[in-house]
Amino acid sequence: MRYAILADIHGNLEAFTAVLNDIEKREGFDIMWCLGDVVGYGPDPHACIELLLQHEHICVAGNHDWAAIDRLDTFDFNFFAHEAAAWTALQLTDRDINYLDALPECVIERDFTLVHGSPRSPLLEYILSPSVAEENFKFFNTGFCLVGHSHLPCIFEEADNGIIEAQFENESIWPLGEHRLIINPGGVGQPRDGDPRASYAILDSSRMLITHYRVKYDVESTQKKMQEAGLPSFLIERLGRGC
Ligand code: ZN
């Protein structure tokens, strides 16, 4: 089975479409695992949910998904995220709202735990350091945990002598086996590692390998739509920088 691992689509239809086209060129996928934040920030929240629904998938809830339907307080959002959440709420249909509302916080599939932020705090916690990763290894029982939220592609490995943090580089292939891992495929719709290309991963369960990919998308089109929608300029500009 081939699993497409996508996180943080964030209403960016151009990025989401580019990722799906890229996967199609690479033997396609059987099922998509989506790690939350389908909406928020970007100009196409409704279209992104529609596109997701056209594919066999499992999705967990992200903080922006629930902020947009008023299920999560946005007190810890910065001004721009708050503005975008309010705008996003106005774009959603009843079906979109029901879909987001029904998303689980955590899903366990085979030897994988799927959450948006962290297994300890699925909606809110960022895993950005080996020390935070170390604590979070105690909060799931599977061999592997897939997370999003930080929009930074990386892997934390529970090695015999402690936690090892590694960048999940473009086209790097990781064998899944010896040690437990926390894996972040990076963000589809709003990368933050300085590379504006959309970021995702493919899990090949028959060979037990996970591979990271970057793909260019039409950033200018997304930015133009955001301008027309009146979304904050900081959010528009950061797409071009990828940070
Ligand atoms: Zn996000």
Coordinates of N, CA and C and ligand atoms in Angstrom, one line a residue:
M1 N 0.8 -1.2 0.0 CA 0.0 0.0 0.0 C 0.9 1.3 0.0
R2 N 0.4 2.2 -0.8 CA 1.1 3.5 -0.8 C 0.2 4.6 -0.1
Y3 N 0.7 5.2 0.9 CA 0.0 6.2 1.6 C 0.6 7.6 1.3
A4 N -0.3 8.5 0.9 CA 0.1 9.9 0.8 C 0.0 10.6 2.1
I5 N 1.1 11.2 2.7 CA 1.1 11.8 4.0 C 1.1 13.3 3.8
L6 N 0.0 13.9 4.1 CA -0.1 15.4 3.8 C -0.5 16.1 5.1
A7 N 0.1 17.2 5.4 CA -0.3 18.0 6.6 C -0.4 19.5 6.2
D8 N -1.3 20.2 6.9 CA -1.3 21.7 6.8 C -1.5 22.2 5.3
I9 N -2.6 21.7 4.7 CA -3.0 22.2 3.4 C -3.4 23.6 3.5
H10 N -4.0 24.0 4.5 CA -4.3 25.4 4.8 C -5.0 26.2 3.7
G11 N -6.0 25.6 3.1 CA -6.8 26.3 2.1 C -6.1 26.7 0.9
N12 N -4.9 26.0 0.6 CA -4.1 26.4 -0.6 C -4.3 25.4 -1.7
L13 N -5.3 25.7 -2.5 CA -5.7 24.7 -3.6 C -4.6 24.5 -4.6
E14 N -3.8 25.5 -4.9 CA -2.8 25.4 -5.9 C -1.7 24.4 -5.4
A15 N -1.3 24.6 -4.1 CA -0.3 23.7 -3.5 C -0.9 22.2 -3.4
F16 N -2.1 22.1 -3.0 CA -2.7 20.8 -2.8 C -2.8 20.1 -4.1
T17 N -3.2 20.8 -5.2 CA -3.4 20.2 -6.5 C -2.0 19.8 -7.0
A18 N -1.0 20.6 -6.8 CA 0.4 20.3 -7.3 C 0.9 19.1 -6.6
V19 N 0.6 18.9 -5.3 CA 1.0 17.7 -4.6 C 0.3 16.5 -5.2
L20 N -1.0 16.6 -5.4 CA -1.7 15.4 -6.0 C -1.2 15.0 -7.4
N21 N -0.9 16.0 -8.2 CA -0.3 15.8 -9.5 C 1.1 15.1 -9.4
D22 N 1.9 15.6 -8.5 CA 3.2 15.1 -8.3 C 3.1 13.6 -7.9
I23 N 2.2 13.3 -7.0 CA 2.1 11.9 -6.5 C 1.6 11.0 -7.7
E24 N 0.7 11.6 -8.5 CA 0.3 10.8 -9.7 C 1.4 10.4 -10.6
K25 N 2.4 11.3 -10.7 CA 3.6 11.0 -11.5 C 4.5 10.0 -10.9
R26 N 4.3 9.8 -9.6 CA 5.1 8.8 -8.9 C 4.3 7.6 -8.4
E27 N 3.6 7.0 -9.3 CA 2.9 5.7 -9.0 C 1.6 5.9 -8.2
G28 N 1.2 7.2 -7.9 CA 0.0 7.4 -7.2 C 0.0 7.0 -5.8
F29 N -1.2 6.9 -5.2 CA -1.4 6.4 -3.8 C -2.7 5.6 -3.6
D30 N -2.7 4.8 -2.6 CA -4.0 4.1 -2.3 C -4.9 4.8 -1.4
I31 N -4.3 5.5 -0.4 CA -5.1 6.3 0.6 C -4.3 7.4 1.1
M32 N -4.9 8.5 1.4 CA -4.3 9.7 1.9 C -4.5 9.8 3.4
W33 N -3.4 10.1 4.1 CA -3.5 10.4 5.5 C -3.2 11.9 5.7
C34 N -4.2 12.6 6.1 CA -4.1 14.0 6.2 C -4.0 14.4 7.7
L35 N -3.0 15.2 8.0 CA -2.7 15.4 9.5 C -3.2 16.8 10.0
G36 N -4.3 17.2 9.4 CA -5.0 18.4 9.9 C -4.6 19.7 9.4
D37 N -5.4 20.7 9.7 CA -5.3 22.1 9.1 C -5.5 22.0 7.6
V38 N -6.7 21.5 7.3 CA -7.1 21.5 5.8 C -7.4 23.0 5.5
V39 N -7.9 23.7 6.4 CA -8.3 25.1 6.2 C -7.5 26.1 7.1
G40 N -7.8 27.4 6.9 CA -7.1 28.4 7.7 C -5.9 29.0 6.9
Y41 N -5.8 30.3 6.9 CA -4.8 31.1 6.1 C -5.1 31.2 4.6
G42 N -5.3 30.1 3.9 CA -5.4 30.2 2.5 C -6.8 30.6 1.9
P43 N -6.8 30.9 0.6 CA -8.0 31.5 0.0 C -9.1 30.5 -0.4
D44 N -8.8 29.2 -0.3 CA -9.7 28.2 -0.9 C -10.1 27.1 0.1
P45 N -10.6 27.5 1.3 CA -10.9 26.4 2.3 C -12.0 25.4 1.8
H46 N -13.1 25.9 1.2 CA -14.1 25.1 0.7 C -13.6 24.1 -0.4
A47 N -12.9 24.7 -1.3 CA -12.5 23.8 -2.5 C -11.5 22.8 -2.0
C48 N -10.7 23.1 -1.0 CA -9.7 22.1 -0.5 C -10.4 20.9 0.2
I49 N -11.5 21.2 1.0 CA -12.3 20.2 1.6 C -12.9 19.3 0.5
E50 N -13.5 20.0 -0.5 CA -14.1 19.2 -1.6 C -13.1 18.3 -2.3
L51 N -11.9 18.8 -2.5 CA -10.9 18.0 -3.2 C -10.4 16.8 -2.3
L52 N -10.3 17.1 -1.0 CA -10.0 16.0 -0.1 C -11.1 14.9 -0.1
L53 N -12.3 15.3 -0.2 CA -13.4 14.4 -0.2 C -13.5 13.5 -1.4
Q54 N -12.8 14.0 -2.5 CA -12.8 13.2 -3.7 C -11.8 12.0 -3.6
H55 N -11.0 11.9 -2.6 CA -10.0 10.9 -2.4 C -10.3 10.1 -1.2
E56 N -9.9 8.8 -1.3 CA -10.0 8.0 -0.1 C -9.0 8.5 0.9
H57 N -9.5 8.8 2.1 CA -8.6 9.4 3.0 C -9.0 9.3 4.5
I58 N -8.0 9.5 5.4 CA -8.3 9.6 6.8 C -7.7 11.0 7.2
C59 N -8.5 11.7 7.9 CA -8.0 13.1 8.3 C -8.2 13.3 9.8
V60 N -7.3 13.9 10.5 CA -7.4 14.3 11.9 C -7.6 15.8 12.0
A61 N -8.1 16.2 13.1 CA -8.5 17.7 13.3 C -7.2 18.5 13.6
G62 N -7.1 19.6 13.0 CA -6.1 20.6 13.3 C -6.6 21.8 14.0
N63 N -5.8 22.6 14.7 CA -6.3 23.7 15.4 C -7.0 24.7 14.5
H64 N -6.5 24.9 13.3 CA -7.2 25.9 12.4 C -8.6 25.3 11.9
D65 N -8.7 24.0 11.8 CA -9.9 23.4 11.4 C -11.0 23.7 12.4
W66 N -10.7 23.5 13.7 CA -11.7 23.7 14.7 C -11.8 25.2 15.1
A67 N -10.8 26.0 14.9 CA -10.9 27.4 15.1 C -12.0 28.0 14.1
A68 N -11.9 27.5 12.9 CA -12.8 28.0 11.8 C -14.3 27.7 12.1
I69 N -14.5 26.6 12.8 CA -15.9 26.3 13.1 C -16.3 26.7 14.6
D70 N -15.4 27.5 15.2 CA -15.7 28.0 16.5 C -15.6 26.9 17.6
R71 N -14.9 25.8 17.3 CA -14.9 24.8 18.3 C -13.6 24.9 19.2
L72 N -12.7 25.8 18.8 CA -11.5 26.0 19.5 C -11.3 27.5 19.7
D73 N -10.9 27.9 20.9 CA -10.7 29.3 21.1 C -9.4 29.7 20.4
T74 N -9.5 30.9 19.8 CA -8.3 31.4 19.1 C -7.4 32.4 19.9
F75 N -7.5 32.2 21.3 CA -6.8 33.1 22.1 C -5.3 33.1 21.9
D76 N -4.8 31.9 21.5 CA -3.4 31.8 21.3 C -3.0 32.0 19.8
F77 N -3.9 32.4 19.0 CA -3.6 32.7 17.6 C -3.0 34.1 17.6
N78 N -2.1 34.3 16.7 CA -1.6 35.7 16.5 C -2.7 36.5 15.7
F79 N -2.5 37.8 15.5 CA -3.5 38.6 14.9 C -3.9 38.1 13.5
F80 N -2.9 37.7 12.7 CA -3.1 37.3 11.3 C -3.9 36.0 11.3
A81 N -3.5 35.1 12.1 CA -4.2 33.8 12.1 C -5.6 34.0 12.6
H82 N -5.8 34.9 13.5 CA -7.2 35.2 14.0 C -8.0 35.7 12.9
E83 N -7.5 36.7 12.1 CA -8.2 37.3 11.0 C -8.5 36.3 10.0
A84 N -7.6 35.4 9.7 CA -7.8 34.4 8.6 C -8.8 33.4 9.1
A85 N -8.9 33.1 10.4 CA -9.8 32.1 10.9 C -11.3 32.7 10.7
A86 N -11.4 34.0 11.0 CA -12.7 34.7 10.9 C -13.1 34.7 9.5
W87 N -12.2 35.0 8.5 CA -12.5 35.0 7.1 C -12.9 33.6 6.6
T88 N -12.1 32.6 7.1 CA -12.4 31.2 6.7 C -13.8 30.7 7.1
A89 N -14.2 31.1 8.3 CA -15.5 30.7 8.8 C -16.6 31.1 7.9
L90 N -16.4 32.2 7.2 CA -17.5 32.8 6.3 C -17.5 32.0 5.0
Q91 N -16.5 31.3 4.7 CA -16.4 30.6 3.4 C -17.0 29.2 3.4
L92 N -17.2 28.6 4.6 CA -17.5 27.2 4.8 C -19.0 27.0 4.6
T93 N -19.4 25.9 3.9 CA -20.8 25.4 3.8 C -21.1 24.6 5.0
D94 N -22.4 24.3 5.2 CA -22.8 23.4 6.3 C -22.1 22.1 6.2
R95 N -22.0 21.6 5.0 CA -21.3 20.3 4.8 C -19.9 20.4 5.2
D96 N -19.2 21.5 4.9 CA -17.8 21.7 5.3 C -17.7 21.7 6.8
I97 N -18.6 22.4 7.5 CA -18.6 22.5 8.9 C -18.8 21.2 9.6
N98 N -19.8 20.4 9.0 CA -20.0 19.1 9.6 C -18.8 18.2 9.4
Y99 N -18.2 18.3 8.3 CA -17.0 17.5 8.0 C -15.9 17.8 9.0
L100 N -15.6 19.1 9.2 CA -14.5 19.5 10.1 C -14.9 19.1 11.6
D101 N -16.1 19.3 11.9 CA -16.6 19.0 13.3 C -16.4 17.5 13.6
A102 N -16.6 16.7 12.6 CA -16.5 15.2 12.9 C -15.1 14.7 12.9
L103 N -14.1 15.5 12.6 CA -12.7 15.0 12.5 C -12.3 14.5 13.9
P104 N -11.6 13.4 14.0 CA -11.1 12.9 15.3 C -9.8 13.6 15.6
E105 N -9.5 13.6 16.9 CA -8.2 14.3 17.3 C -7.0 13.4 17.1
C106 N -7.3 12.1 17.1 CA -6.2 11.1 17.0 C -6.7 9.8 16.3
V107 N -5.9 9.3 15.4 CA -6.3 8.0 14.7 C -5.1 7.1 14.8
I108 N -5.4 5.8 15.1 CA -4.3 4.8 15.0 C -4.6 3.9 13.9
E109 N -3.7 3.7 13.0 CA -3.8 2.9 11.8 C -2.5 2.0 11.8
R110 N -2.7 0.7 11.8 CA -1.6 -0.2 11.8 C -0.6 0.2 12.9
D111 N 0.7 0.5 12.5 CA 1.7 0.8 13.5 C 1.9 2.3 13.6
F112 N 0.9 3.1 13.1 CA 1.0 4.6 13.0 C 0.0 5.3 13.8
T113 N 0.4 6.3 14.6 CA -0.5 7.2 15.3 C -0.5 8.5 14.5
L114 N -1.7 9.0 14.2 CA -1.8 10.2 13.4 C -2.4 11.3 14.3
V115 N -1.7 12.4 14.4 CA -2.3 13.6 15.1 C -1.8 14.9 14.4
H116 N -2.4 16.0 14.7 CA -2.0 17.2 14.1 C -0.7 17.8 14.8
G117 N -0.8 18.0 16.1 CA 0.3 18.6 16.9 C 1.2 17.7 17.5
S118 N 0.7 17.0 18.5 CA 1.6 16.0 19.2 C 0.6 14.9 19.8
P119 N 1.2 13.7 20.1 CA 0.3 12.7 20.8 C -0.1 13.2 22.2
R120 N 0.7 14.0 22.9 CA 0.3 14.5 24.2 C -0.8 15.5 24.1
S121 N -0.7 16.4 23.1 CA -1.7 17.5 23.0 C -2.0 17.6 21.5
P122 N -3.0 16.8 21.0 CA -3.1 16.6 19.6 C -3.4 17.9 18.8
L123 N -4.1 18.8 19.4 CA -4.4 20.0 18.6 C -3.4 21.1 18.7
L124 N -2.7 21.2 19.8 CA -2.0 22.4 20.1 C -0.5 22.4 20.2
E125 N 0.1 21.2 20.7 CA 1.5 21.2 21.0 C 2.4 21.1 19.7
Y126 N 3.5 21.9 19.6 CA 4.4 21.8 18.5 C 5.6 20.9 19.0
I127 N 6.0 20.0 18.2 CA 7.2 19.2 18.5 C 8.3 19.8 17.7
L128 N 9.1 20.6 18.4 CA 10.2 21.4 17.7 C 11.6 21.0 18.2
S129 N 11.7 20.2 19.3 CA 13.0 19.9 19.9 C 13.0 18.5 20.3
P130 N 14.3 17.9 20.4 CA 14.4 16.6 20.9 C 13.8 16.4 22.3
S131 N 13.9 17.4 23.2 CA 13.4 17.2 24.5 C 11.8 17.1 24.5
V132 N 11.2 17.9 23.7 CA 9.7 17.8 23.6 C 9.3 16.4 22.9
A133 N 10.1 16.0 21.9 CA 9.9 14.8 21.2 C 10.0 13.6 22.2
E134 N 11.0 13.7 23.1 CA 11.3 12.6 24.0 C 10.1 12.4 25.0
E135 N 9.5 13.5 25.5 CA 8.3 13.4 26.3 C 7.2 12.8 25.5
N136 N 7.0 13.2 24.3 CA 5.9 12.7 23.5 C 6.0 11.2 23.1
F137 N 7.2 10.7 23.1 CA 7.3 9.2 22.8 C 6.5 8.4 23.8
K138 N 6.3 9.0 25.0 CA 5.6 8.2 26.1 C 4.1 8.3 25.9
F139 N 3.6 9.1 24.9 CA 2.2 9.3 24.8 C 1.6 8.6 23.6
F140 N 2.4 7.7 22.9 CA 1.8 6.8 21.9 C 2.4 5.4 22.0
N141 N 1.7 4.4 21.6 CA 2.2 3.1 21.7 C 2.6 2.4 20.4
T142 N 2.3 3.1 19.3 CA 2.7 2.5 18.0 C 4.2 2.8 17.8
G143 N 4.7 2.2 16.7 CA 6.1 2.4 16.4 C 6.4 3.8 15.9
F144 N 5.3 4.3 15.2 CA 5.6 5.6 14.5 C 4.4 6.6 14.8
C145 N 4.8 7.8 14.8 CA 3.7 8.9 15.0 C 3.9 9.9 13.9
L146 N 2.9 10.2 13.2 CA 2.9 11.2 12.1 C 2.3 12.5 12.6
V147 N 3.0 13.6 12.5 CA 2.5 14.9 13.0 C 2.6 16.0 12.0
G148 N 1.9 17.1 12.2 CA 2.1 18.3 11.3 C 2.3 19.5 12.2
H149 N 1.5 20.5 12.0 CA 1.4 21.7 12.9 C 2.6 22.7 12.8
S150 N 3.8 22.2 12.8 CA 5.0 23.2 12.7 C 5.3 23.5 11.3
H151 N 4.8 22.8 10.4 CA 5.1 23.0 8.9 C 6.6 22.8 8.6
L152 N 7.3 22.1 9.5 CA 8.7 21.9 9.3 C 9.0 20.4 9.1
P153 N 9.5 20.0 7.9 CA 9.7 18.6 7.7 C 10.9 18.1 8.6
C154 N 10.7 17.1 9.4 CA 11.7 16.6 10.3 C 11.4 15.2 10.8
I155 N 12.4 14.6 11.4 CA 12.2 13.2 12.0 C 12.9 13.2 13.3
F156 N 12.2 12.7 14.3 CA 12.8 12.5 15.6 C 12.9 11.0 15.8
E157 N 14.0 10.5 16.2 CA 14.2 9.0 16.3 C 14.6 8.7 17.8
E158 N 13.9 7.7 18.3 CA 14.1 7.3 19.7 C 15.3 6.3 19.6
A159 N 16.5 6.8 19.6 CA 17.6 5.9 19.5 C 18.0 5.4 20.9
D160 N 18.9 4.4 20.9 CA 19.3 3.8 22.2 C 19.9 4.8 23.1
N161 N 20.7 5.8 22.6 CA 21.3 6.7 23.4 C 20.7 8.1 23.5
G162 N 19.4 8.1 23.2 CA 18.6 9.4 23.3 C 17.9 9.7 22.0
I163 N 17.4 10.9 21.9 CA 16.6 11.3 20.8 C 17.5 12.0 19.7
I164 N 17.4 11.5 18.5 CA 18.1 12.1 17.4 C 17.1 12.9 16.5
E165 N 17.5 14.2 16.2 CA 16.6 15.0 15.3 C 17.3 15.0 14.0
A166 N 16.5 14.8 12.9 CA 17.1 14.9 11.5 C 16.2 15.7 10.7
Q167 N 16.8 16.5 9.7 CA 15.9 17.1 8.7 C 15.4 16.0 7.8
F168 N 14.2 16.2 7.3 CA 13.6 15.3 6.4 C 13.8 16.0 5.0
E169 N 14.9 15.7 4.4 CA 15.3 16.4 3.1 C 14.5 15.9 1.9
N170 N 14.4 16.7 0.9 CA 13.7 16.4 -0.3 C 14.3 15.1 -0.9
E171 N 13.5 14.2 -1.2 CA 13.8 12.9 -1.8 C 14.6 12.0 -0.9
S172 N 14.7 12.3 0.4 CA 15.4 11.4 1.3 C 14.4 10.3 1.7
I173 N 15.0 9.1 1.8 CA 14.2 7.9 2.0 C 14.6 7.3 3.4
W174 N 13.6 7.1 4.2 CA 13.8 6.6 5.6 C 13.2 5.2 5.8
P175 N 14.1 4.3 6.2 CA 13.5 2.9 6.5 C 12.8 3.0 7.8
L176 N 11.7 2.3 7.9 CA 10.9 2.3 9.1 C 11.1 0.9 9.7
G177 N 11.8 0.9 10.9 CA 12.1 -0.5 11.4 C 12.6 -0.4 12.8
E178 N 13.9 -0.3 12.9 CA 14.6 -0.5 14.2 C 14.0 0.4 15.4
H179 N 14.0 1.7 15.1 CA 13.6 2.6 16.2 C 12.3 3.3 16.0
R180 N 11.7 3.7 17.1 CA 10.4 4.5 17.0 C 10.7 5.9 16.4
L181 N 9.8 6.4 15.7 CA 10.0 7.7 15.0 C 8.8 8.6 15.2
I182 N 9.0 9.9 15.3 CA 8.0 10.9 15.1 C 8.4 11.6 13.8
I183 N 7.4 11.6 12.9 CA 7.7 12.1 11.5 C 6.8 13.3 11.2
N184 N 7.4 14.4 10.7 CA 6.6 15.5 10.2 C 6.9 15.7 8.7
P185 N 5.9 15.5 7.8 CA 6.2 15.6 6.4 C 6.3 17.1 5.9
G186 N 6.2 18.1 6.8 CA 6.2 19.5 6.4 C 4.8 19.9 5.9
G187 N 4.7 21.2 5.6 CA 3.4 21.7 5.2 C 3.2 21.7 3.7
V188 N 2.0 21.4 3.3 CA 1.6 21.5 1.9 C 1.4 22.9 1.5
G189 N 0.5 23.6 2.3 CA 0.0 24.9 1.9 C 0.7 26.1 2.5
Q190 N 1.6 25.9 3.4 CA 2.3 27.1 4.0 C 3.6 26.6 4.6
P191 N 4.6 26.2 3.7 CA 5.9 25.8 4.3 C 6.5 26.9 5.1
R192 N 7.3 26.4 6.1 CA 7.9 27.4 7.0 C 9.4 27.2 7.2
D193 N 10.0 26.3 6.4 CA 11.4 26.0 6.5 C 12.3 26.8 5.6
G194 N 11.7 27.9 5.0 CA 12.5 28.7 4.1 C 12.5 28.2 2.6
D195 N 11.8 27.1 2.4 CA 11.6 26.6 1.0 C 10.1 26.7 0.7
P196 N 9.8 27.6 -0.3 CA 8.3 27.8 -0.5 C 7.6 26.7 -1.2
R197 N 8.3 25.6 -1.7 CA 7.7 24.5 -2.3 C 6.8 23.7 -1.4
A198 N 5.7 23.2 -1.9 CA 4.8 22.3 -1.0 C 5.6 21.1 -0.6
S199 N 5.3 20.6 0.6 CA 6.1 19.5 1.2 C 5.1 18.4 1.6
Y200 N 5.5 17.1 1.3 CA 4.7 16.0 1.7 C 5.6 14.7 1.7
A201 N 4.9 13.6 2.1 CA 5.7 12.4 2.1 C 4.8 11.2 1.6
I202 N 5.5 10.2 1.1 CA 4.8 8.9 0.7 C 5.4 7.8 1.6
L203 N 4.4 7.1 2.1 CA 4.8 5.9 2.9 C 4.5 4.6 2.1
D204 N 5.5 3.8 1.9 CA 5.3 2.6 1.2 C 5.3 1.5 2.2
S205 N 4.1 0.9 2.5 CA 4.1 0.0 3.7 C 4.6 -1.4 3.3
S206 N 4.6 -1.7 2.1 CA 5.2 -3.1 1.7 C 6.7 -3.1 1.9
R207 N 7.3 -2.0 1.6 CA 8.8 -1.9 1.8 C 9.2 -1.2 3.1
M208 N 8.2 -0.7 3.8 CA 8.4 0.0 5.1 C 9.4 1.1 4.9
L209 N 9.1 2.0 3.9 CA 9.9 3.2 3.6 C 9.1 4.4 3.6
I210 N 9.6 5.5 4.1 CA 8.9 6.8 3.9 C 9.8 7.8 3.2
T211 N 9.3 8.4 2.2 CA 10.1 9.3 1.4 C 9.5 10.7 1.4
H212 N 10.4 11.7 1.5 CA 9.9 13.1 1.5 C 10.1 13.7 0.1
Y213 N 9.1 14.6 -0.2 CA 9.1 15.3 -1.5 C 8.8 16.7 -1.4
R214 N 9.4 17.5 -2.3 CA 9.0 19.0 -2.4 C 8.5 19.2 -3.8
V215 N 7.5 20.0 -4.0 CA 7.0 20.3 -5.3 C 6.6 21.7 -5.5
K216 N 7.1 22.3 -6.6 CA 6.7 23.7 -6.9 C 5.2 23.9 -7.2
Y217 N 4.7 25.0 -6.8 CA 3.3 25.2 -7.2 C 3.2 26.7 -7.6
D218 N 2.0 27.1 -8.1 CA 1.9 28.5 -8.6 C 1.6 29.4 -7.4
V219 N 2.6 29.8 -6.7 CA 2.5 30.7 -5.5 C 1.8 32.0 -5.8
E220 N 2.1 32.5 -7.0 CA 1.5 33.9 -7.4 C 0.0 33.8 -7.5
S221 N -0.5 32.7 -8.0 CA -2.0 32.6 -8.1 C -2.6 32.6 -6.7
T222 N -2.0 31.8 -5.8 CA -2.6 31.8 -4.5 C -2.5 33.2 -3.8
Q223 N -1.4 33.8 -4.0 CA -1.2 35.2 -3.4 C -2.2 36.1 -4.0
K224 N -2.5 36.0 -5.3 CA -3.4 36.9 -5.9 C -4.9 36.7 -5.4
K225 N -5.2 35.5 -5.2 CA -6.5 35.2 -4.6 C -6.6 35.7 -3.2
M226 N -5.5 35.6 -2.4 CA -5.5 36.1 -1.0 C -5.7 37.6 -1.0
Q227 N -5.0 38.3 -2.0 CA -5.2 39.7 -2.1 C -6.6 40.1 -2.3
E228 N -7.2 39.4 -3.3 CA -8.6 39.7 -3.6 C -9.5 39.5 -2.5
A229 N -9.2 38.5 -1.7 CA -10.0 38.2 -0.5 C -9.8 39.1 0.7
G230 N -8.8 39.9 0.5 CA -8.5 40.9 1.6 C -7.8 40.2 2.8
L231 N -7.1 39.1 2.6 CA -6.4 38.4 3.7 C -5.2 39.2 4.1
P232 N -4.7 39.1 5.3 CA -3.5 39.9 5.7 C -2.3 39.8 4.8
S233 N -1.6 40.9 4.6 CA -0.5 40.9 3.6 C 0.7 40.0 4.2
F234 N 0.8 40.0 5.5 CA 1.9 39.2 6.1 C 1.7 37.7 5.6
L235 N 0.5 37.2 5.6 CA 0.2 35.8 5.2 C 0.5 35.6 3.7
I236 N 0.2 36.7 3.0 CA 0.4 36.6 1.5 C 1.9 36.5 1.2
E237 N 2.7 37.4 1.9 CA 4.1 37.5 1.6 C 4.9 36.2 2.1
R238 N 4.4 35.7 3.2 CA 5.2 34.5 3.7 C 5.2 33.3 2.8
L239 N 4.1 33.2 2.0 CA 4.1 32.1 1.1 C 5.2 32.1 0.1
G240 N 5.6 33.4 -0.3 CA 6.7 33.5 -1.3 C 8.0 33.2 -0.7
R241 N 8.1 33.4 0.6 CA 9.4 33.2 1.3 C 9.5 31.7 1.8
G242 N 8.3 31.1 2.0 CA 8.3 29.8 2.6 C 8.8 29.8 4.1
C243 N 8.4 30.9 4.8 CA 8.7 30.9 6.2 C 7.8 31.9 7.0
Ligands
ZN1 ZN -0.9 24.6 10.3

